[in-house]
Structure formats: structure tokens, C-alpha cells
Coordinates of C-alpha atoms and ligand atoms in Angstrom, one line a residue:
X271 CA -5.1 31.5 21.5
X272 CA -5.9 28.3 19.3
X273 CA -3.2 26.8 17.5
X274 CA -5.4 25.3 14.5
X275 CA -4.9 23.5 11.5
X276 CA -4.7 24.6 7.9
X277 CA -7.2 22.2 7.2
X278 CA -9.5 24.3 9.5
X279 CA -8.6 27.8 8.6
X280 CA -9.7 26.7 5.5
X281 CA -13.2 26.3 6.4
X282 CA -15.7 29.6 6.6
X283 CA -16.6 28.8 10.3
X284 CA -13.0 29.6 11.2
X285 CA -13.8 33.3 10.5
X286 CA -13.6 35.5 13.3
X287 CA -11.7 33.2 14.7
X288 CA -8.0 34.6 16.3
X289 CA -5.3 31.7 15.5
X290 CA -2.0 30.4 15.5
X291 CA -0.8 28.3 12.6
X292 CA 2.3 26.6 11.8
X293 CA 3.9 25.2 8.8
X294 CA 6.4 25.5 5.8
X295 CA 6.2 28.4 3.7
X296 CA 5.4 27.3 -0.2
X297 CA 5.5 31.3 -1.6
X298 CA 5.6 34.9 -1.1
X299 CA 4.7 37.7 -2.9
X300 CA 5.5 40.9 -2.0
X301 CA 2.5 44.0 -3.3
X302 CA 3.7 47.4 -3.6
X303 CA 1.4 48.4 -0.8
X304 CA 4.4 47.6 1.4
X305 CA 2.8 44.0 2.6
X306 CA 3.5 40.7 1.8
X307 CA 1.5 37.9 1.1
X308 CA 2.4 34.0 2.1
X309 CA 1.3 30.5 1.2
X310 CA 1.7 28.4 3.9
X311 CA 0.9 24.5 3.8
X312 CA 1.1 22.1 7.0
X313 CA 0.2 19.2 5.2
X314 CA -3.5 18.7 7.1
X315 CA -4.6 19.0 3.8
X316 CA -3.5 19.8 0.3
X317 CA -4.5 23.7 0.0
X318 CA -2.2 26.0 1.3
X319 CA -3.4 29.2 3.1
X320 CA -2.7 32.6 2.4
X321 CA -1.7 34.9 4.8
X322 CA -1.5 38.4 4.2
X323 CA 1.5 40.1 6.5
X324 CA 1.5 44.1 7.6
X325 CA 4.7 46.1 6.6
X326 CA 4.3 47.3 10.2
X327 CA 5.2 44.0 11.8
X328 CA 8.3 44.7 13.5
X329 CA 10.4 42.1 12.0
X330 CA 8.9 42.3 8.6
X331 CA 11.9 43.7 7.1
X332 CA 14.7 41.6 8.7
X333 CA 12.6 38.0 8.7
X334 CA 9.5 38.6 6.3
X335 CA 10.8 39.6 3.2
X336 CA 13.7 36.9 3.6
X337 CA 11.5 34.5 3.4
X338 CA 11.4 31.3 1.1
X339 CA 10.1 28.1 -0.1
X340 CA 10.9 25.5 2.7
X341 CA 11.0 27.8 5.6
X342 CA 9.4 27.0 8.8
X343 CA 7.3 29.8 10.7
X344 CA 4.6 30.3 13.6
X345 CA 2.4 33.0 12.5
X346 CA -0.6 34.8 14.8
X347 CA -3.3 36.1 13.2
X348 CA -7.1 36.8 12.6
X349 CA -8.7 34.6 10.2
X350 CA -11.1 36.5 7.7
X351 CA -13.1 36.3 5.1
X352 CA -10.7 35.9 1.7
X353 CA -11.6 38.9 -1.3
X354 CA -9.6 36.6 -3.5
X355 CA -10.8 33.7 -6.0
X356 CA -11.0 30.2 -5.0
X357 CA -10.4 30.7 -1.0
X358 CA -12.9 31.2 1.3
X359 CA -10.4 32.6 3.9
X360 CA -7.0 34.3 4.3
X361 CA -5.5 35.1 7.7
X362 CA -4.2 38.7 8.9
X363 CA -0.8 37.8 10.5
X364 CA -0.1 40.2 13.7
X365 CA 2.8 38.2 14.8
X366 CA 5.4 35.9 12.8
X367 CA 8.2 33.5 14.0
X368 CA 10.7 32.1 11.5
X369 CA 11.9 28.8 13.0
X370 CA 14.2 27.4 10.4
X371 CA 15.2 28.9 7.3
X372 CA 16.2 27.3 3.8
X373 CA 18.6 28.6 1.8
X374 CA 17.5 29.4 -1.9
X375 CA 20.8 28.6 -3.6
X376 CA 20.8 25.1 -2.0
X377 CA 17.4 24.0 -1.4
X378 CA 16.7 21.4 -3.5
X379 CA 12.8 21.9 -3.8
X380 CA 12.1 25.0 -5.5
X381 CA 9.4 26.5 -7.7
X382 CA 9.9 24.0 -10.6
X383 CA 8.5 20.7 -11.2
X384 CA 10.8 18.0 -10.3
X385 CA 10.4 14.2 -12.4
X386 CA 9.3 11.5 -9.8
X387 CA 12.7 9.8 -10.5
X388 CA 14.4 12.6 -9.1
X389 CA 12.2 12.9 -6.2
X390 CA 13.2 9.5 -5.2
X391 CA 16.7 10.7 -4.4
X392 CA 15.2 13.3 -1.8
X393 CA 12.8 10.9 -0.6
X394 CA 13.6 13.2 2.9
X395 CA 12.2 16.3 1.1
X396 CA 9.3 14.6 -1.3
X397 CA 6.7 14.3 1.6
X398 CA 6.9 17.9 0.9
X399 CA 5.2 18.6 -2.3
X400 CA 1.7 18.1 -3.1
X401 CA 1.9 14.6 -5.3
X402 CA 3.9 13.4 -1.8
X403 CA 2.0 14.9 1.0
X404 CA -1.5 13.5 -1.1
X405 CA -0.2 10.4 -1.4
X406 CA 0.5 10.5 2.3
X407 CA -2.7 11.2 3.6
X408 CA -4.5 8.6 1.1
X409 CA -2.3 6.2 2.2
X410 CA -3.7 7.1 5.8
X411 CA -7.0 7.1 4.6
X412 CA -6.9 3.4 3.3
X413 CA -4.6 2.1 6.1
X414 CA -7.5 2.9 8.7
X415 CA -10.7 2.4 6.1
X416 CA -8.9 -1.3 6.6
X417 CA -9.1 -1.7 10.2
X418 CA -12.9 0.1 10.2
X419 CA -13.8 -2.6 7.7
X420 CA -13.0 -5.4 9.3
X421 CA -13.0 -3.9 13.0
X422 CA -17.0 -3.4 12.3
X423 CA -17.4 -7.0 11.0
X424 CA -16.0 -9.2 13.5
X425 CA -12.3 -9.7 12.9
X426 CA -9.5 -9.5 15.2
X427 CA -6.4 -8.1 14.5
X428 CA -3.3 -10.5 15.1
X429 CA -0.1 -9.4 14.9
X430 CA 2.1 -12.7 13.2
X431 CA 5.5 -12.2 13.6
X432 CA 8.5 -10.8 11.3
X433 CA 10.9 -13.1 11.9
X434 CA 10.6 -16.6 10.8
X435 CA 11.6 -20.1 9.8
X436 CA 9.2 -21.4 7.9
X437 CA 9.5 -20.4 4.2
X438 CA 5.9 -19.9 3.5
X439 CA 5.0 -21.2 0.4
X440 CA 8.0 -20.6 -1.5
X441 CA 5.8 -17.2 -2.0
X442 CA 9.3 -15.4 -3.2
X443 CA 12.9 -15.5 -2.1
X444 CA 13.7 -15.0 1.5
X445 CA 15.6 -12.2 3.2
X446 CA 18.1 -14.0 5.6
X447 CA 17.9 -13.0 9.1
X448 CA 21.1 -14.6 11.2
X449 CA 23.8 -12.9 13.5
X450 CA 26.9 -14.9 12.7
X451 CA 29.7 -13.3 11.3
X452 CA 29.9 -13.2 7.7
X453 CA 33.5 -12.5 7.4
X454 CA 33.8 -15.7 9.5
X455 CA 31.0 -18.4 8.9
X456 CA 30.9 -21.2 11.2
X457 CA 30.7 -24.4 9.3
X458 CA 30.4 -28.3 10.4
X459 CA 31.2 -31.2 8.1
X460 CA 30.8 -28.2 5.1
X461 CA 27.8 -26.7 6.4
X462 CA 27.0 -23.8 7.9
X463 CA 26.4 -24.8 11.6
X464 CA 22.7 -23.0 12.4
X465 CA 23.5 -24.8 15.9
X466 CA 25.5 -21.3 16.5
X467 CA 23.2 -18.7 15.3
X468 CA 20.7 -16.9 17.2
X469 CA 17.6 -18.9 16.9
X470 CA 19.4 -22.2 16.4
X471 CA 17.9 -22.8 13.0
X472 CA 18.1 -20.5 10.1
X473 CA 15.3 -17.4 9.9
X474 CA 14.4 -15.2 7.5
X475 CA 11.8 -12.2 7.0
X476 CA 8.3 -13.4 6.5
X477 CA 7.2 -13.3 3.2
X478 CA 3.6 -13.9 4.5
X479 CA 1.6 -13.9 8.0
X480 CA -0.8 -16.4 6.3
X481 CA 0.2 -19.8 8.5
X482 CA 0.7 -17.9 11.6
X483 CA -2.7 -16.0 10.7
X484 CA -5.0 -19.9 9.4
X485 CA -3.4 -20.5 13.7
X486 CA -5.7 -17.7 15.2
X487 CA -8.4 -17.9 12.4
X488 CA -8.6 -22.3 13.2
X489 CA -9.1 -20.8 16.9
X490 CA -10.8 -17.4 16.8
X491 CA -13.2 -17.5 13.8
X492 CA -12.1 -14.3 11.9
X493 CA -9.0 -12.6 11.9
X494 CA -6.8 -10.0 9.8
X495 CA -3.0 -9.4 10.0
X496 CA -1.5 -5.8 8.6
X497 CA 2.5 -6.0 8.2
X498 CA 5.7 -5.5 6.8
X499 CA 6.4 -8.2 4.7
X500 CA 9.8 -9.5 2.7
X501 CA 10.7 -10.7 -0.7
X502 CA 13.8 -10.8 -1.6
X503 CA 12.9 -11.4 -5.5
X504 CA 15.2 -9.3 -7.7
X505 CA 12.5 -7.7 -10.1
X506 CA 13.0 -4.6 -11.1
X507 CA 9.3 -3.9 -12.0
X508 CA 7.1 -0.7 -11.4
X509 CA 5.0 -3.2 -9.3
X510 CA 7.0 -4.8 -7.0
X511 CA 9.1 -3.3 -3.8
X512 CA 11.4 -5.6 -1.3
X513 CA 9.9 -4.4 1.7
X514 CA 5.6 -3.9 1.2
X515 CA 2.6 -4.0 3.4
X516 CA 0.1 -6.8 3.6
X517 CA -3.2 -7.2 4.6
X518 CA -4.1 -11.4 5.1
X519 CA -7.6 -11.8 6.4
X520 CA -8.1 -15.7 7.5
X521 CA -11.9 -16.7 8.1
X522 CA -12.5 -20.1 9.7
X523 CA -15.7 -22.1 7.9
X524 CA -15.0 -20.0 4.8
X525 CA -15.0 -21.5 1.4
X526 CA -13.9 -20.1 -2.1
X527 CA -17.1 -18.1 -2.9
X528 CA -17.4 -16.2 1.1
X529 CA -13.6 -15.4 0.2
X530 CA -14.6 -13.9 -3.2
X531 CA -17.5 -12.2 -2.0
X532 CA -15.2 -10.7 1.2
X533 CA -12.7 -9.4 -1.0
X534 CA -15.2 -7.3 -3.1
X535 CA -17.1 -6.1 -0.4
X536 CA -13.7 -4.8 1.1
X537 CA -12.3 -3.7 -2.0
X538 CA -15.3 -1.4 -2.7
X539 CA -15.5 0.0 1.0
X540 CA -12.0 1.3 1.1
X541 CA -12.1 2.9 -2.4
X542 CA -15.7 4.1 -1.1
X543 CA -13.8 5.6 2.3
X544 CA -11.1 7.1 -0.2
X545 CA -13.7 8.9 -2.2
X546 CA -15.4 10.4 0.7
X547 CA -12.6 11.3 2.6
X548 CA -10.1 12.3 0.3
X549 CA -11.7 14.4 -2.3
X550 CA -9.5 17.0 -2.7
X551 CA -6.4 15.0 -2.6
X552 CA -8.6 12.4 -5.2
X553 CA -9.2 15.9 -7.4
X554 CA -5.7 16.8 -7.2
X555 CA -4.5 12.9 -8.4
X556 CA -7.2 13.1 -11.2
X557 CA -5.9 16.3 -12.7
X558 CA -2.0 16.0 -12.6
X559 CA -1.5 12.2 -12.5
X560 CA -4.7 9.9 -14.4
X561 CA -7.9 11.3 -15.5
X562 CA -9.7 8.3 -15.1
X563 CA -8.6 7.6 -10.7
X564 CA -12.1 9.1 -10.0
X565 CA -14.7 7.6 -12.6
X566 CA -12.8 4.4 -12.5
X567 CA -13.1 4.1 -8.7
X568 CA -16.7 5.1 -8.4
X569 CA -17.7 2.8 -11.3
X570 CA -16.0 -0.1 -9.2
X571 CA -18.1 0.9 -6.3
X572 CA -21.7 0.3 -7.8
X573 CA -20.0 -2.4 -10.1
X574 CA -19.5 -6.2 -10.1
X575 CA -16.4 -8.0 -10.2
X576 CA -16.2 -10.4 -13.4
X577 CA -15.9 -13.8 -12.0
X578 CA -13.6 -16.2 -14.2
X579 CA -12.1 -19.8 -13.7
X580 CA -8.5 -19.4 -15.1
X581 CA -9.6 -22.3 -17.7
X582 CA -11.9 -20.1 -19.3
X583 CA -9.4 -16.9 -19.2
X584 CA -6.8 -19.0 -20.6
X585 CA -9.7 -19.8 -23.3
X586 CA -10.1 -16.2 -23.5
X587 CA -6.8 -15.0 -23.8
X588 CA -5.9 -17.7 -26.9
X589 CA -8.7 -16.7 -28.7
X590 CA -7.7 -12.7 -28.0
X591 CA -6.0 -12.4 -31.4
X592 CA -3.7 -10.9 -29.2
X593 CA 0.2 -11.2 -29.4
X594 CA 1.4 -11.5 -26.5
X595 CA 5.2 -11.1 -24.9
X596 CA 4.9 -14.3 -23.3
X597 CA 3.2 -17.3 -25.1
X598 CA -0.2 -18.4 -22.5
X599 CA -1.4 -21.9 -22.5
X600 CA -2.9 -23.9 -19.9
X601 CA -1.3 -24.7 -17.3
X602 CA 1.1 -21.3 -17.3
X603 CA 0.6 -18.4 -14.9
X604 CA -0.4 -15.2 -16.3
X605 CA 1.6 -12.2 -16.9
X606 CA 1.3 -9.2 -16.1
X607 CA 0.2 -8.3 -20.1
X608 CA -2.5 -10.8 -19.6
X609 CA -3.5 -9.6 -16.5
X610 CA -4.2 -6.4 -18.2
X611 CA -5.8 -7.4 -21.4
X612 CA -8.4 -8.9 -19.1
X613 CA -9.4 -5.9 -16.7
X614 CA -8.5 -3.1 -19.8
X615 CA -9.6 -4.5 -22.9
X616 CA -11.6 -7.5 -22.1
X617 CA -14.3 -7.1 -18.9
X618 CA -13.1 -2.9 -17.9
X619 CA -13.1 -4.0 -14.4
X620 CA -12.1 -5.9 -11.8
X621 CA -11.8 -9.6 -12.3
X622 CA -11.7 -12.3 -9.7
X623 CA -9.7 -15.4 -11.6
X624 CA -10.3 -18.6 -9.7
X625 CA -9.7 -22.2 -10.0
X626 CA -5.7 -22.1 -10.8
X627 CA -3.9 -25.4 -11.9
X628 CA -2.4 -27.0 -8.8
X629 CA 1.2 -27.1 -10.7
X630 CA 1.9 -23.3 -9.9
X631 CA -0.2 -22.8 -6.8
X632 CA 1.6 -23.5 -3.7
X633 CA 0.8 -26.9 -1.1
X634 CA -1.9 -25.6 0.8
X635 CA -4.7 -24.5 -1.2
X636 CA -7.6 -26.8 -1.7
X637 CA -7.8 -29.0 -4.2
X638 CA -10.7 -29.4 -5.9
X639 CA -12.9 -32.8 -7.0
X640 CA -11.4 -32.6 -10.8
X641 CA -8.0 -33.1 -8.8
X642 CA -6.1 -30.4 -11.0
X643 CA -7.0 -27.4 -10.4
X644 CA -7.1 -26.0 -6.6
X645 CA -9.8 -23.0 -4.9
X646 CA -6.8 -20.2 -5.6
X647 CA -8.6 -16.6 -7.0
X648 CA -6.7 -13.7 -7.7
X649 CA -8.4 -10.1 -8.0
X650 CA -7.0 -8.3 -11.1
X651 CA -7.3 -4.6 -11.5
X652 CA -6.7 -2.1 -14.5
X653 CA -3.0 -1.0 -14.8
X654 CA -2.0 -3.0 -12.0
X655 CA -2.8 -6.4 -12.1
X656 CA -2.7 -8.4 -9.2
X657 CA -3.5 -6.7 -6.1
X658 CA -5.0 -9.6 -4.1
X659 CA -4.2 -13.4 -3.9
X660 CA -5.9 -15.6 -1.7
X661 CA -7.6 -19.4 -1.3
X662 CA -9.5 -21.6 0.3
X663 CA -7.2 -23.6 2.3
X664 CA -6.8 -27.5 2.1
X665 CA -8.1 -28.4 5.2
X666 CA -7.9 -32.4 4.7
X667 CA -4.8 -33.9 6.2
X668 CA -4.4 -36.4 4.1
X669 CA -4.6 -34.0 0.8
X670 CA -2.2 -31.9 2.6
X671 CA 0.5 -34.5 3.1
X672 CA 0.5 -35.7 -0.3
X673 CA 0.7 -32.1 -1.8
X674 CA 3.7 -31.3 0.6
X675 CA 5.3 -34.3 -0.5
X676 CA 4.6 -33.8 -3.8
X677 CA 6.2 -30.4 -4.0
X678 CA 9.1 -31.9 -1.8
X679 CA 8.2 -30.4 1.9
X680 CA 9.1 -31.8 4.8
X681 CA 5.9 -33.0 7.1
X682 CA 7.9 -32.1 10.1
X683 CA 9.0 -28.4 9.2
X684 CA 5.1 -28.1 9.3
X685 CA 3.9 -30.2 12.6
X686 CA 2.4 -27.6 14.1
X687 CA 0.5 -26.4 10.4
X688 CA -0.9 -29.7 10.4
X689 CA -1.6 -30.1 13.8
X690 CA -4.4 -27.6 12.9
X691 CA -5.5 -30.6 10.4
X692 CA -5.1 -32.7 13.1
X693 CA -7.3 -31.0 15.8
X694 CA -10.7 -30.0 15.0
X695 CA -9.6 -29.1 11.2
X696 CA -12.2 -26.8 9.6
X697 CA -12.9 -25.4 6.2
X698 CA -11.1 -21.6 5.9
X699 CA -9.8 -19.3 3.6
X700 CA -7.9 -16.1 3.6
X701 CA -6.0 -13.6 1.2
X702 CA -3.9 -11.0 1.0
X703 CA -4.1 -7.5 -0.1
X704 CA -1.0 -5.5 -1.0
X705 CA -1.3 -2.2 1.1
X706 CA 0.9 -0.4 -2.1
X707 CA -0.4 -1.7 -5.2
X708 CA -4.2 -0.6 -3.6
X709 CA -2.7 3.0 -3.3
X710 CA -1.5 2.7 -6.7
X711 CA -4.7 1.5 -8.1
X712 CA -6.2 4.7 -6.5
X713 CA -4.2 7.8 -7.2
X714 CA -3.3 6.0 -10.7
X715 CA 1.2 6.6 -9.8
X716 CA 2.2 4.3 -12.2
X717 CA 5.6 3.1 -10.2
X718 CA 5.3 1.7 -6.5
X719 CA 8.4 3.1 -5.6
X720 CA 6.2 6.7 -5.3
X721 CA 3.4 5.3 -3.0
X722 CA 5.4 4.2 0.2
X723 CA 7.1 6.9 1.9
X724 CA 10.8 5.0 1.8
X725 CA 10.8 2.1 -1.0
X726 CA 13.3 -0.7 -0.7
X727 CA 14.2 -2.2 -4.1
X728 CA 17.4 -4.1 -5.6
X729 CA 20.2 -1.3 -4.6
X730 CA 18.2 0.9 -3.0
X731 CA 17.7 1.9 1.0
X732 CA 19.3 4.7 1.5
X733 CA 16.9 6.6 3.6
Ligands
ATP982 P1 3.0 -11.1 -8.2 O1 2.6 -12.3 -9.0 O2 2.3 -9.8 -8.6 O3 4.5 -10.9 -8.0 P2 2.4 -12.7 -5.9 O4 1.5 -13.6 -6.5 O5 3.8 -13.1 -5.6 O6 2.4 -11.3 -6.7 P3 1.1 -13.0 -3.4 O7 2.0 -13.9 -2.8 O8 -0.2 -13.5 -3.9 O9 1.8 -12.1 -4.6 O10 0.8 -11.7 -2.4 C1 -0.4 -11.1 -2.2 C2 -0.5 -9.7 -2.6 O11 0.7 -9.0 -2.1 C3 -0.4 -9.5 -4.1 O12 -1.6 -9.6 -4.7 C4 0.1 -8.0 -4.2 O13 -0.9 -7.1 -4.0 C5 1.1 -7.9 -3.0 N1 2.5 -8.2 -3.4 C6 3.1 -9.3 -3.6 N2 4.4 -9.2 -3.9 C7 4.6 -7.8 -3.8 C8 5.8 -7.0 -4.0 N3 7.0 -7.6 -4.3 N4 5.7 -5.7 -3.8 C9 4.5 -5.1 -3.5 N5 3.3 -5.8 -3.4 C10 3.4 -7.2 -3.5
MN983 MN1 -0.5 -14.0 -6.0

């Protein structure tokens, strides 16, 4: 006998077919006629599939009609064709196991709604409802749209490490990672003595593969890193998480407008994939959660982004008639509010800012000929915002140097990044795409604490 998925069962071709199926029961009904009838999900795919059980099973007394939401069974049966509306098939159970059961009085996921806030606290159980378990597999679906994209185009995937010493950027606060004794902090001349810690230097959680990644890119031509990443920032905002998942391709002989133009061609094939692969979970995400996901995703994919130097948003955004929470002027980053009165109000799509002021960029983008702005761009989406930052990297030693020591680096905490300068230096460029804020974008959740399966934030990790 096959064991087959849901996913399957659900499809006419399975008819005929004799099957075993397993998942978690999501109802039963019980019809005078002396049978029963079950929805039963395995998560292959949002439906669940009915199964209509005999009165004559032998256990259908002692396990069948016990049966309730959370249970876990093995059922045997003959798939057929479904008399009811909006199935095309039902299986005909001759045999059922009950593997685990789940108490009605204390099982927590029961018939009624729950709010996504209280879903958070049974972060072990959410993957079980439909929001969860679509979220899931869309999550899936992007994750490997990301490696097809740039596995068909040339890039290699590098793997940059977790643990590090160099504190990119200043891209956020750091996590520290260290295995002295806190209780008991060895200390010489006032100072905590690194001399005795693991690594002999202090180490935190990478807040960015980008340095490690330009390494590869300055050697290999095209690569893409897809990790955990750290920040240790203490917002409290439906946007940002402690612990998230980056995507940072690098591109050697890149400049600012192949970045752009990389970005948007990525963007649009992994909301493409998402569309094509995830229909019903995409149907399911327009009905319950945003009415828009859908049109707004396929109007991206025949669409093109708005290009903008930040000089002329800024220009933009003063002459808005706007009020804004936080007064913008040159020379200021952009909030979140004007993020969105850009994308919502002002172009209705995606927006690639470019051309930042050097003050609030970080050291190593490239700065251009007017010598105050550098080749930064930012893609800004509806509702979210940000969801990818990137540059063109300064590839000129000398520029380099004086922009460390201008924001107060240290040349040799960085040999080996400019030994790249050094050695056969090239133009490149690189961003990075936050794996979570993308799934947001898509299924239209407005907190990113719902679209990673266990979300780290200020006081939180306790699953
Ligand atoms: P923001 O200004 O929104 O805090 P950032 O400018 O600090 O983001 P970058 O350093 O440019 O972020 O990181 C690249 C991408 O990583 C961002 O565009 C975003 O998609 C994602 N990202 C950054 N910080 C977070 C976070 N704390 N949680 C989730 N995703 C994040
Ligand atoms: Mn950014």
C-alpha cells in the first residue's frame, strides 16, 4: 500500500487509488447513519481531507468517536471520487490507528480563532493552524526560489561564518559571544583580559556576512551568503527580530546600476515563484489576512521599480504637505513613515533610493565624484519599508583609509579587508535581503514576530 500525501489525495488522479495517510485530525462529525466523517490535515498543503469512516470498523466505537482536534492517526483507505462541494475527493477509511490523543479540556487549539499574540505563546502548537502552516510552506517556497535564482545565474553559495570579531559596519549592536565566567570576569589593569577568553579577542554574532562575502566575491566573481544573522538593537518594532535571515549577494566588477538591476530581477522572480507555487496558501493569505497580497505582488512582477537619488526624495518628502513624526531634511535617514509615504502614497511601488549622504552610510561604500553622497540604494516596499540594503563597495584604498579614519576605525582591525584593496582591487557591490521582512511583504502579517517559526526579540526566547 502507498503511504501518500494529503497534497496528493487531493488531486482527481489519486482516485482509485488504495492509500495510507497520516496526519492530525482538525474535525469530526458524526451522521446519524452510524459513520463518521474526519478532516484530516498533514500540512503538505493547506486543505484538509475528508475521510468518511464505517460504523463497522472494529474500533470505531472505542477510538473513532473519541476522536478530537489535535489527535494523531494512520488511516487506510480507498480514495474516491468526493459527492460533496468543493473537494474533488474523500477517502473511504477501512482501517484507523490513533497514535496520540489530545485531550479536549486541555488542548489549547480548539475550534475558535486564537489572536496572533496569543499564538506567539504556543509557538510549539501555531505551526498547526492554517495562518502557521501557510506561512511555513511560503517561507519554503521563497527560501529555495533564492537559491534557484541565483544557482541558475552563476553564483556560488558561501557559507561566512557566525561568530566573529569584526563589528561590521556598526550595522547594529552586537550579541557578545565569550566563555568567561560572568560571575567572575577576569580583568588586567581594569580591563577585561580577552587574553583569557576563547578566541583571545572579544567575538560577537555577525550582524552581516558582507566582508567575509566581498573575500569570495574579490576571488570568485559572484557569490550569495544565506544566514542567521544578530542584532542586538532593542527595538521593539513590528519589523525588526534579534535573530533574522539574510540573504548578501556580492558581485565582483559590479557597479551601483548592475546592483539595482540584480535586486529587481530577484525581487520579481521569487514573488513570481511564490505566485506559481503557492496559490492556495497566497488565496488563503489574501482572504483572511490582506486583500491586496495577490494584486500587489503580480503588479510588481510586470512593474518597474521607481528609481530615486535620496536628494530628490528628501525634495519629495518636504514638499509632501505631509506632517511627519520625525522632522526630514537632508542629510537625515528616513523613517519608517517616510519610507511608506513613498511606496503607498507617492510612486505605489517599489522604490530603489540611491545615492545616500556619506554621514549615515557606513565606511565602505563608494563614494561618489560630488564627495558627499556615496553609491548606497535601499529597496522600499509598501507596508514594510526596507527590505533590502546594499552598495557599491569603495574599492580605492586610499578612499577607504580616509573614510575608516574618518569614522574612527582602526586600519589594522581591517588588514585583511583592505588587503583585498591591496591585491588586484576591483569594482563590486552586494546587498542584503531580509529573508522575514520578504515573507512579510508577501502574505501581508503585519508583525515579523508571525513569519519565523521561533522569533527572538527583547525578552523573548522561550522556545
Ligand atoms: P532598518 O533600517 O530597517 O533597521 P538596516 O538598515 O539596519 O534596517 P541593513 O543593515 O541594511 O538593515 O540589513 C539589510 C536587510 O536586512 C534590511 O533591508 C532588512 O530587510 C533586514 N533586516 C535588518 N535588520 C533587521 C532586523 N532587526 N530584523 C529583521 N530583518 C532585518
Ligand atoms: Mn539598510
Amino acid at each position: 500500500m502507498e503511504t501518500m500525501l494529503i497534497a496528493h489525495v487531493l488531486q482527481r488522479d489519486a482516485i482509485g487509488r488504495t492509500v495510507r495517510l497520516r496526519g492530525w485530525i482538525r474535525t469530526r462529525r458524526d451522521s446519524k447513519g452510524g459513520f463518521s466523517f474526519l478532516e484530516i490535515n498533514d500540512g503538505s498543503c493547506m486543505a484538509n481531507v475528508q475521510v468518511v469512516v464505517d460504523g463497522k470498523l472494529p474500533n470505531y466505537e472505542t477510538d473513532v468517536k473519541q476522536l478530537t482536534a489535535g489527535c494523531s492517526v494512520t488511516i487506510e483507505g480507498e480514495v474516491r471520487e468526493s459527492a460533496g462541494q468543493g473537494q474533488a475527493t474523500e477517502v473511504h477509511a477501512t482501517r484507523l490507528v490513533v497514535h496520540g490523543w489530545a485531550d479536549p479540556e486541555n488542548y489549547p487549539l480548539q475550534k475558535k480563532r486564537h489572536s496572533f499574540e496569543k499564538l506567539r505563546e504556543w509557538a510549539h502548537l501555531r505551526p498547526r493552524t492554517n495562518t502557521f502552516g501557510a506561512i511555513a510552506r511560503v517561507r519554503n517556497c521563497v527560501s529555495r526560489a533564492i537559491h534557484d535564482f541565483f544557482q541558475s545565474d552563476g553564483f556560488l553559495y558561501i557559507n561566512t561564518p557566525i561568530i566573529t570579531a569584526s563589528d561590521c559596519e556598526g550595522a547594529g549592536a552586537m550579541f557578545r559571544v565569550t566563555t568567561l565566567d560572568l560571575q567572575n570576569v577576569p580583568k588586567s589593569n581594569g580591563k577585561i583580559d580577552y587574553s583569557l577568553d576563547f578566541f583571545d579577542r572579544p567575538t560577537f554574532l555577525t550582524v552581516s556576512g558582507q566582508l567575509e562575502g566581498e573575500v569570495f566575491a574579490c576571488a570568485l566573481g559572484k557569490i550569495y551568503t544565506f544566514g542567521p544573522t544578530f542584532r542586538a538593537e532593542n527595538s521593539n518594532t513590528a519589523r525588526h527580530l534579534a535573530e533574522f535571515w539574510m540573504v548578501e549577494p556580492e558581485m565582483a566588477f559590479f557597479e551601483l546600476t548592475d546592483n539595482m538591476e540584480l535586486a529587481e530581477r530577484f525581487l520579481k522572480y521569487v514573488f513570481g515563484r511564490v505566485l506559481a507555487d503557492c496559490r492556495e496558501d497566497m488565496q488563503f493569505f489574501n482572504e483572511r489576512i490582506d486583500n491586496t497580497v495577490i494584486a500587489t505582488l503580480e503588479g510588481i512582477v510586470g512593474s518597474q521599480f521607481v528609481r530615486l537619488p535620496y536628494t530628490e526624495a528628501i525634495e519629495i518628502l518636504e514638499a509632501s504637505g505631509q506632517t511627519f513624526e520625525f522632522p526630514i531634511s537632508w542629510g537625515t535617514d528616513l523613517q519608517s513613515e517616510h519610507e511608506r509615504y513613498l511606496t503607498e502614497q507617492k510612486f505605489r511601488c517599489p522604490v530603489i533610493l540611491y545615492d545616500y549622504p556619506a554621514t549615515i552610510k557606513p565606511f565602505y561604500m563608494y563614494v561618489n565624484d560630488d564627495g558627499r553622497t556615496v553609491r548606497a540604494m535601499d529597496v522600499l516596499v509598501p507596508k514594510v519599508g526596507e527590505i533590502i540594503g546594499g552598495s557599491q563597495r569603495e574599492h580605492r584604498l586610499d578612499v577607504l583609509t580616509r573614510r575608516m579614519a574618518e569614522q574612527g576605525l582602526k586600519a589594522d582591525d581591517y588588514w585583511w579587508y583592505l588587503d583585498l584593496r591591496r591585491y588586484g582591487t576591483v569594482p563590486h557591490a552586494g546587498f542584503g535581503l531580509g529573508l522575514e521582512r520578504t515573507v512579510q511583504f508577501i502574505t501581508g502579517m503585519t508583525n515579523i514576530r508571525d513569519v519565523i517559526p521561533f522569533p527572538r526579540t527583547p525578552g523573548s526566547a522561550e522556545f
